[in-house]
Amino acid sequence: MNIPPRQLRMFLALSESLNFSKTAEQLFMTQPSLSKAIRDLEQTLGLPLFERTTRSVQLTAGGQRLAAMARSVIGEYDAGLQRMLSSAGQEARQLAIASLPSLATVMLPAVCTALEREYPEPHITIHDCSNGACVQRLLDCQVDFALASVAPSHPALLYEEVLRDRFVLLSCGPWRKRLGPRLQLDDLSGLPLITMTDASTAMRYMSAAFLQRGIEFRPKMQLDQVGTIAGFVKAGLGIAVLPYLGMMPMQTLRGLQVSEIADGPVRSVGIVTRRLATPTAIAQQAMAAVRAVGAGLMEKHAGWILPPTAGRQS
């Protein structure tokens, strides 16, 4: 049995007015159309709903029972639609991003600030994790997009390079005096280098750069967190090797020196999305904000943060 909500609304309106012409006018339809809709409803149900005379229209017993049920059905229907609209409104303001911690720290605060100017009370979730974990969360549809530093070789994903940043040395205390502002990769041999762990993309970039010279990259220490690395550098235990964006939060620390690695590796930073997915409006706005933040960083830190390679999208 297929009785559309509109037909029930017509019936309810007529059951309250008991006047075909007034009800038709109220519903912005002709009286013959309303009469036909009521006859079709009676035929579908197999019972009369109204007693019609030349002077009046009255509900039958079956019509009274249907009126009670229809009010409940239409009420639930309208409430359900309202809940769906409310839920859709909430979903439209929801955003999930996976990002490397260094990128999340430097880039995402400005992105979230821009979103809060455009959306009332956005609900934003940021997963700061390793490059591999970022990509996996995207593949598992747990996030709208990811900020990564290596283009993932997966057919279901797209990579758009936003910027590139150079690797630098971070020193303090006696090591600061021994290092100049500009070094070559060959100058790093024999230095007590501190890097991220093997799971990080930073370590992969440095290892690849040394491997091209036929040298195994063997740092003195490997640590998980950039903040921990800063503490070890401040204590004079070694010299950190980090991408410039990863080093930026430490610039406020006193006594640290940044040295350029002239021929060092350059890290790619980009947005990763699912190839077949259509980003939500808030996700598109967030990605536009990422590009804008990237452009601002390139302008403010020219020479350290470089423009993306022309046409770099895969």
mmCIF file of C-alpha atoms in Angstrom:
data_model
loop_
_atom_site.group_PDB
_atom_site.id
_atom_site.type_symbol
_atom_site.label_atom_id
_atom_site.label_comp_id
_atom_site.label_asym_id
_atom_site.label_seq_id
_atom_site.Cartn_x
_atom_site.Cartn_y
_atom_site.Cartn_z
ATOM 1 C CA MET A 1 0.000 0.000 0.000
ATOM 2 C CA ASN A 2 1.511 3.291 -1.146
ATOM 3 C CA ILE A 3 -0.003 6.380 0.488
ATOM 4 C CA PRO A 4 2.292 9.403 0.094
ATOM 5 C CA PRO A 5 2.540 11.966 2.920
ATOM 6 C CA ARG A 6 1.031 14.662 0.696
ATOM 7 C CA GLN A 7 -2.175 12.620 0.315
ATOM 8 C CA LEU A 8 -2.403 12.174 4.082
ATOM 9 C CA ARG A 9 -1.909 15.920 4.559
ATOM 10 C CA MET A 10 -4.821 16.579 2.201
ATOM 11 C CA PHE A 11 -6.979 14.159 4.161
ATOM 12 C CA LEU A 12 -6.039 15.743 7.503
ATOM 13 C CA ALA A 13 -6.706 19.256 6.245
ATOM 14 C CA LEU A 14 -10.166 18.187 4.991
ATOM 15 C CA SER A 15 -10.900 16.276 8.212
ATOM 16 C CA GLU A 16 -10.375 19.501 10.155
ATOM 17 C CA SER A 17 -12.236 21.928 7.857
ATOM 18 C CA LEU A 18 -14.890 19.506 6.502
ATOM 19 C CA ASN A 19 -15.127 21.841 3.536
ATOM 20 C CA PHE A 20 -13.769 20.851 0.123
ATOM 21 C CA SER A 21 -13.617 24.354 -1.351
ATOM 22 C CA LYS A 22 -11.871 25.922 1.673
ATOM 23 C CA THR A 23 -9.424 23.018 1.929
ATOM 24 C CA ALA A 24 -8.596 23.196 -1.779
ATOM 25 C CA GLU A 25 -7.954 26.931 -1.456
ATOM 26 C CA GLN A 26 -5.788 26.362 1.630
ATOM 27 C CA LEU A 27 -3.725 23.765 -0.233
ATOM 28 C CA PHE A 28 -3.437 25.879 -3.415
ATOM 29 C CA MET A 29 -5.177 23.294 -5.578
ATOM 30 C CA THR A 30 -8.481 22.919 -7.383
ATOM 31 C CA GLN A 31 -11.498 21.336 -5.721
ATOM 32 C CA PRO A 32 -11.779 18.564 -8.364
ATOM 33 C CA SER A 33 -8.117 17.627 -7.725
ATOM 34 C CA LEU A 34 -8.753 17.424 -3.988
ATOM 35 C CA SER A 35 -11.901 15.347 -4.499
ATOM 36 C CA LYS A 36 -9.992 12.922 -6.747
ATOM 37 C CA ALA A 37 -7.155 12.595 -4.193
ATOM 38 C CA ILE A 38 -9.677 11.718 -1.449
ATOM 39 C CA ARG A 39 -11.487 9.219 -3.693
ATOM 40 C CA ASP A 40 -8.129 7.586 -4.568
ATOM 41 C CA LEU A 41 -7.292 7.346 -0.846
ATOM 42 C CA GLU A 42 -10.681 5.734 -0.111
ATOM 43 C CA GLN A 43 -10.168 3.237 -2.942
ATOM 44 C CA THR A 44 -6.674 2.392 -1.696
ATOM 45 C CA LEU A 45 -7.960 1.772 1.846
ATOM 46 C CA GLY A 46 -11.174 0.101 0.693
ATOM 47 C CA LEU A 47 -13.479 2.124 2.970
ATOM 48 C CA PRO A 48 -15.282 5.489 2.922
ATOM 49 C CA LEU A 49 -13.659 8.277 4.909
ATOM 50 C CA PHE A 50 -16.289 11.010 4.554
ATOM 51 C CA GLU A 51 -20.075 11.104 4.433
ATOM 52 C CA ARG A 52 -21.028 13.706 1.820
ATOM 53 C CA THR A 53 -24.419 15.366 1.553
ATOM 54 C CA THR A 54 -25.558 18.454 -0.275
ATOM 55 C CA ARG A 55 -25.281 20.396 2.978
ATOM 56 C CA SER A 56 -22.330 18.893 4.896
ATOM 57 C CA VAL A 57 -19.268 16.704 4.977
ATOM 58 C CA GLN A 58 -18.641 14.449 7.972
ATOM 59 C CA LEU A 59 -15.962 11.923 8.913
ATOM 60 C CA THR A 60 -17.001 8.295 8.970
ATOM 61 C CA ALA A 61 -15.881 6.032 11.804
ATOM 62 C CA GLY A 62 -13.073 4.801 9.551
ATOM 63 C CA GLY A 63 -12.175 8.381 8.739
ATOM 64 C CA GLN A 64 -11.920 9.241 12.426
ATOM 65 C CA ARG A 65 -9.589 6.304 13.022
ATOM 66 C CA LEU A 66 -7.439 7.283 10.027
ATOM 67 C CA ALA A 67 -7.308 10.913 11.203
ATOM 68 C CA ALA A 68 -5.875 9.845 14.558
ATOM 69 C CA MET A 69 -3.284 7.606 12.891
ATOM 70 C CA ALA A 70 -2.447 10.159 10.199
ATOM 71 C CA ARG A 71 -1.722 12.880 12.767
ATOM 72 C CA SER A 72 0.725 10.532 14.475
ATOM 73 C CA VAL A 73 2.326 9.414 11.188
ATOM 74 C CA ILE A 74 2.683 12.947 9.790
ATOM 75 C CA GLY A 75 3.964 14.200 13.142
ATOM 76 C CA GLU A 76 6.667 11.529 13.235
ATOM 77 C CA TYR A 77 7.465 12.129 9.574
ATOM 78 C CA ASP A 78 7.931 15.878 10.094
ATOM 79 C CA ALA A 79 9.951 15.328 13.263
ATOM 80 C CA GLY A 80 12.150 12.818 11.456
ATOM 81 C CA LEU A 81 12.755 15.235 8.603
ATOM 82 C CA GLN A 82 13.676 17.940 11.095
ATOM 83 C CA ARG A 83 16.111 15.602 12.815
ATOM 84 C CA MET A 84 17.667 14.740 9.466
ATOM 85 C CA LEU A 85 17.983 18.414 8.543
ATOM 86 C CA SER A 86 19.558 19.135 11.913
ATOM 87 C CA SER A 87 21.918 16.182 11.511
ATOM 88 C CA ALA A 88 22.807 17.289 7.983
ATOM 89 C CA GLY A 89 23.543 20.767 9.305
ATOM 90 C CA GLN A 90 25.838 19.333 11.961
ATOM 91 C CA GLU A 91 27.566 17.044 9.444
ATOM 92 C CA ALA A 92 28.127 20.013 7.143
ATOM 93 C CA ARG A 93 30.228 21.594 9.894
ATOM 94 C CA GLN A 94 32.249 18.446 10.668
ATOM 95 C CA LEU A 95 35.798 18.067 9.414
ATOM 96 C CA ALA A 96 38.524 15.516 10.114
ATOM 97 C CA ILE A 97 42.156 15.990 9.056
ATOM 98 C CA ALA A 98 45.154 13.689 9.426
ATOM 99 C CA SER A 99 48.502 15.468 9.536
ATOM 100 C CA LEU A 100 52.125 15.041 10.438
ATOM 101 C CA PRO A 101 52.630 16.666 13.863
ATOM 102 C CA SER A 102 55.070 19.255 12.512
ATOM 103 C CA LEU A 103 52.614 20.328 9.805
ATOM 104 C CA ALA A 104 49.694 20.322 12.235
ATOM 105 C CA THR A 105 51.589 22.620 14.614
ATOM 106 C CA VAL A 106 52.670 25.156 12.014
ATOM 107 C CA MET A 107 49.849 25.148 9.447
ATOM 108 C CA LEU A 108 46.575 23.971 10.969
ATOM 109 C CA PRO A 109 45.972 26.646 13.652
ATOM 110 C CA ALA A 110 45.643 29.276 10.912
ATOM 111 C CA VAL A 111 43.475 26.905 8.852
ATOM 112 C CA CYS A 112 41.092 26.337 11.773
ATOM 113 C CA THR A 113 40.960 30.067 12.504
ATOM 114 C CA ALA A 114 39.895 30.705 8.899
ATOM 115 C CA LEU A 115 37.188 28.024 9.136
ATOM 116 C CA GLU A 116 35.766 29.475 12.339
ATOM 117 C CA ARG A 117 35.250 32.770 10.533
ATOM 118 C CA GLU A 118 33.169 31.018 7.850
ATOM 119 C CA TYR A 119 31.259 28.318 9.767
ATOM 120 C CA PRO A 120 29.212 28.621 12.974
ATOM 121 C CA GLU A 121 30.735 26.311 15.571
ATOM 122 C CA PRO A 122 32.595 23.902 13.256
ATOM 123 C CA HIS A 123 33.481 20.523 14.722
ATOM 124 C CA ILE A 124 37.089 19.805 13.724
ATOM 125 C CA THR A 125 39.058 16.666 14.547
ATOM 126 C CA ILE A 126 42.806 16.579 13.863
ATOM 127 C CA HIS A 127 44.779 13.341 13.999
ATOM 128 C CA ASP A 128 48.481 14.194 14.297
ATOM 129 C CA CYS A 129 50.322 11.008 13.434
ATOM 130 C CA SER A 130 52.969 9.501 11.182
ATOM 131 C CA ASN A 131 52.835 9.795 7.416
ATOM 132 C CA GLY A 132 51.777 6.169 7.031
ATOM 133 C CA ALA A 133 49.059 6.517 9.654
ATOM 134 C CA CYS A 134 47.754 9.665 7.933
ATOM 135 C CA VAL A 135 47.437 7.844 4.632
ATOM 136 C CA GLN A 136 45.783 4.825 6.266
ATOM 137 C CA ARG A 137 43.191 7.002 8.019
ATOM 138 C CA LEU A 138 42.372 8.555 4.663
ATOM 139 C CA LEU A 139 42.021 5.146 2.992
ATOM 140 C CA ASP A 140 39.766 4.021 5.862
ATOM 141 C CA CYS A 141 37.552 7.113 5.275
ATOM 142 C CA GLN A 142 38.232 8.356 8.807
ATOM 143 C CA VAL A 143 39.383 11.790 7.603
ATOM 144 C CA ASP A 144 38.448 14.181 4.790
ATOM 145 C CA PHE A 145 42.037 14.746 3.689
ATOM 146 C CA ALA A 146 45.606 14.398 4.942
ATOM 147 C CA LEU A 147 48.688 16.600 5.095
ATOM 148 C CA ALA A 148 51.684 14.461 4.233
ATOM 149 C CA SER A 149 55.312 14.836 3.233
ATOM 150 C CA VAL A 150 55.623 11.940 0.804
ATOM 151 C CA ALA A 151 53.347 11.381 -2.180
ATOM 152 C CA PRO A 152 51.605 8.047 -1.515
ATOM 153 C CA SER A 153 51.884 5.536 -4.353
ATOM 154 C CA HIS A 154 48.306 4.300 -4.060
ATOM 155 C CA PRO A 155 45.884 4.270 -7.015
ATOM 156 C CA ALA A 156 42.969 5.402 -4.822
ATOM 157 C CA LEU A 157 44.730 8.599 -3.676
ATOM 158 C CA LEU A 158 45.635 11.970 -5.163
ATOM 159 C CA TYR A 159 48.567 14.097 -4.004
ATOM 160 C CA GLU A 160 48.758 17.861 -4.530
ATOM 161 C CA GLU A 161 52.073 19.425 -3.545
ATOM 162 C CA VAL A 162 51.563 22.678 -1.634
ATOM 163 C CA LEU A 163 55.154 23.636 -0.776
ATOM 164 C CA ARG A 164 58.634 22.239 -0.191
ATOM 165 C CA ASP A 165 60.881 22.848 2.810
ATOM 166 C CA ARG A 166 64.607 22.429 3.201
ATOM 167 C CA PHE A 167 66.434 20.499 5.885
ATOM 168 C CA VAL A 168 68.424 22.474 8.437
ATOM 169 C CA LEU A 169 70.761 21.932 11.375
ATOM 170 C CA LEU A 170 69.807 23.091 14.854
ATOM 171 C CA SER A 171 72.602 23.606 17.362
ATOM 172 C CA CYS A 172 73.203 25.132 20.775
ATOM 173 C CA GLY A 173 76.041 25.760 23.234
ATOM 174 C CA PRO A 174 79.513 24.701 22.105
ATOM 175 C CA TRP A 175 78.198 23.147 18.897
ATOM 176 C CA ARG A 176 76.689 26.452 17.891
ATOM 177 C CA LYS A 177 80.138 28.024 17.920
ATOM 178 C CA ARG A 178 81.618 25.233 15.804
ATOM 179 C CA LEU A 179 78.974 25.339 13.064
ATOM 180 C CA GLY A 180 78.754 28.097 10.495
ATOM 181 C CA PRO A 181 75.543 29.389 8.961
ATOM 182 C CA ARG A 182 76.018 27.244 5.843
ATOM 183 C CA LEU A 183 77.240 23.639 5.536
ATOM 184 C CA GLN A 184 77.382 20.854 2.952
ATOM 185 C CA LEU A 185 76.127 17.311 3.463
ATOM 186 C CA ASP A 186 79.718 16.094 3.510
ATOM 187 C CA ASP A 187 80.360 18.397 6.504
ATOM 188 C CA LEU A 188 77.865 16.386 8.563
ATOM 189 C CA SER A 189 80.097 13.330 8.750
ATOM 190 C CA GLY A 190 81.401 12.855 12.269
ATOM 191 C CA LEU A 191 78.905 15.278 13.856
ATOM 192 C CA PRO A 192 76.676 14.036 16.738
ATOM 193 C CA LEU A 193 73.440 14.237 14.767
ATOM 194 C CA ILE A 194 70.006 13.818 16.332
ATOM 195 C CA THR A 195 67.093 12.900 14.061
ATOM 196 C CA MET A 196 63.599 11.550 14.144
ATOM 197 C CA THR A 197 63.133 7.762 14.221
ATOM 198 C CA ASP A 198 63.237 5.494 11.177
ATOM 199 C CA ALA A 199 59.410 5.629 10.975
ATOM 200 C CA SER A 200 59.519 9.338 10.127
ATOM 201 C CA THR A 201 59.640 10.755 6.622
ATOM 202 C CA ALA A 202 62.382 13.143 7.783
ATOM 203 C CA MET A 203 64.684 10.189 8.419
ATOM 204 C CA ARG A 204 63.789 8.709 5.042
ATOM 205 C CA TYR A 205 64.724 11.935 3.244
ATOM 206 C CA MET A 206 68.088 12.168 5.021
ATOM 207 C CA SER A 207 68.884 8.496 4.518
ATOM 208 C CA ALA A 208 68.144 8.810 0.795
ATOM 209 C CA ALA A 209 70.354 11.899 0.497
ATOM 210 C CA PHE A 210 73.325 10.093 2.072
ATOM 211 C CA LEU A 211 72.644 6.912 0.118
ATOM 212 C CA GLN A 212 73.032 8.871 -3.134
ATOM 213 C CA ARG A 213 76.600 9.533 -1.968
ATOM 214 C CA GLY A 214 77.135 5.891 -1.162
ATOM 215 C CA ILE A 215 77.183 6.615 2.583
ATOM 216 C CA GLU A 216 75.006 5.078 5.269
ATOM 217 C CA PHE A 217 73.337 7.718 7.398
ATOM 218 C CA ARG A 218 73.952 6.824 11.046
ATOM 219 C CA PRO A 219 72.834 9.537 13.496
ATOM 220 C CA LYS A 220 73.954 9.578 17.112
ATOM 221 C CA MET A 221 70.387 9.587 18.452
ATOM 222 C CA GLN A 222 66.875 9.079 17.128
ATOM 223 C CA LEU A 223 63.852 10.453 18.953
ATOM 224 C CA ASP A 224 60.106 10.402 18.342
ATOM 225 C CA GLN A 225 59.124 13.948 19.313
ATOM 226 C CA VAL A 226 60.493 17.249 18.021
ATOM 227 C CA GLY A 227 60.112 18.778 21.488
ATOM 228 C CA THR A 228 62.314 16.049 22.943
ATOM 229 C CA ILE A 229 64.928 16.685 20.263
ATOM 230 C CA ALA A 230 64.944 20.371 21.244
ATOM 231 C CA GLY A 231 65.659 19.439 24.858
ATOM 232 C CA PHE A 232 68.613 17.264 23.884
ATOM 233 C CA VAL A 233 69.989 19.995 21.613
ATOM 234 C CA LYS A 234 69.641 22.597 24.388
ATOM 235 C CA ALA A 235 71.585 20.266 26.681
ATOM 236 C CA GLY A 236 74.433 20.192 24.140
ATOM 237 C CA LEU A 237 74.041 16.461 23.473
ATOM 238 C CA GLY A 238 74.008 16.821 19.719
ATOM 239 C CA ILE A 239 72.873 18.686 16.586
ATOM 240 C CA ALA A 240 69.377 18.222 15.255
ATOM 241 C CA VAL A 241 68.673 17.564 11.569
ATOM 242 C CA LEU A 242 65.096 18.563 10.746
ATOM 243 C CA PRO A 243 62.938 19.987 7.991
ATOM 244 C CA TYR A 244 62.541 23.730 8.373
ATOM 245 C CA LEU A 245 58.810 23.469 9.183
ATOM 246 C CA GLY A 246 59.580 20.930 11.891
ATOM 247 C CA MET A 247 62.124 23.310 13.388
ATOM 248 C CA MET A 248 59.873 26.395 13.330
ATOM 249 C CA PRO A 249 58.190 25.834 16.742
ATOM 250 C CA MET A 250 61.668 25.875 18.334
ATOM 251 C CA GLN A 251 62.604 29.306 17.004
ATOM 252 C CA THR A 252 61.316 30.930 20.177
ATOM 253 C CA LEU A 253 63.819 28.985 22.286
ATOM 254 C CA ARG A 254 66.836 31.058 23.268
ATOM 255 C CA GLY A 255 70.346 30.052 22.332
ATOM 256 C CA LEU A 256 69.495 27.918 19.291
ATOM 257 C CA GLN A 257 71.120 28.450 15.902
ATOM 258 C CA VAL A 258 69.746 27.364 12.527
ATOM 259 C CA SER A 259 72.302 26.417 9.885
ATOM 260 C CA GLU A 260 71.590 25.830 6.221
ATOM 261 C CA ILE A 261 72.456 22.525 4.531
ATOM 262 C CA ALA A 262 73.200 23.924 1.083
ATOM 263 C CA ASP A 263 72.926 20.650 -0.812
ATOM 264 C CA GLY A 264 70.570 18.930 1.613
ATOM 265 C CA PRO A 265 67.303 17.229 0.721
ATOM 266 C CA VAL A 266 64.081 19.152 0.137
ATOM 267 C CA ARG A 267 60.876 17.747 1.617
ATOM 268 C CA SER A 268 57.612 17.803 -0.306
ATOM 269 C CA VAL A 269 54.497 18.828 1.647
ATOM 270 C CA GLY A 270 51.071 18.303 0.159
ATOM 271 C CA ILE A 271 47.380 17.512 0.452
ATOM 272 C CA VAL A 272 46.267 13.910 0.000
ATOM 273 C CA THR A 273 42.670 13.138 -0.966
ATOM 274 C CA ARG A 274 40.687 10.108 -2.111
ATOM 275 C CA ARG A 275 40.574 10.044 -5.909
ATOM 276 C CA LEU A 276 36.885 9.156 -6.237
ATOM 277 C CA ALA A 277 35.545 11.130 -3.267
ATOM 278 C CA THR A 278 33.862 14.529 -3.530
ATOM 279 C CA PRO A 279 35.079 16.727 -0.662
ATOM 280 C CA THR A 280 32.454 18.446 1.468
ATOM 281 C CA ALA A 281 32.160 22.212 1.346
ATOM 282 C CA ILE A 282 33.996 22.641 4.640
ATOM 283 C CA ALA A 283 36.765 20.264 3.484
ATOM 284 C CA GLN A 284 37.194 22.267 0.279
ATOM 285 C CA GLN A 285 37.350 25.449 2.347
ATOM 286 C CA ALA A 286 39.952 23.868 4.630
ATOM 287 C CA MET A 287 42.128 22.769 1.703
ATOM 288 C CA ALA A 288 41.927 26.265 0.222
ATOM 289 C CA ALA A 289 43.041 27.601 3.610
ATOM 290 C CA VAL A 290 45.979 25.152 3.619
ATOM 291 C CA ARG A 291 47.084 26.496 0.244
ATOM 292 C CA ALA A 292 46.759 30.070 1.503
ATOM 293 C CA VAL A 293 48.762 29.293 4.651
ATOM 294 C CA GLY A 294 51.396 27.601 2.498
ATOM 295 C CA ALA A 295 51.653 30.675 0.282
ATOM 296 C CA GLY A 296 52.072 32.855 3.360
ATOM 297 C CA LEU A 297 54.840 30.630 4.709
ATOM 298 C CA MET A 298 56.683 30.708 1.379
ATOM 299 C CA GLU A 299 56.551 34.498 1.375
ATOM 300 C CA LYS A 300 57.587 34.919 5.008
ATOM 301 C CA HIS A 301 60.337 32.278 4.973
ATOM 302 C CA ALA A 302 61.592 32.632 1.418
ATOM 303 C CA GLY A 303 64.682 30.549 0.754
ATOM 304 C CA TRP A 304 63.802 28.059 3.461
ATOM 305 C CA ILE A 305 60.302 27.179 2.270
ATOM 306 C CA LEU A 306 60.072 26.769 -1.498
ATOM 307 C CA PRO A 307 57.190 26.807 -3.991
ATOM 308 C CA PRO A 308 55.774 23.485 -5.160
ATOM 309 C CA THR A 309 57.253 21.838 -8.208
ATOM 310 C CA ALA A 310 55.325 23.041 -11.249
ATOM 311 C CA GLY A 311 52.439 20.690 -11.987
ATOM 312 C CA ARG A 312 53.260 18.404 -9.061
ATOM 313 C CA GLN A 313 50.064 16.384 -8.663
ATOM 314 C CA SER A 314 49.781 12.636 -8.717
#
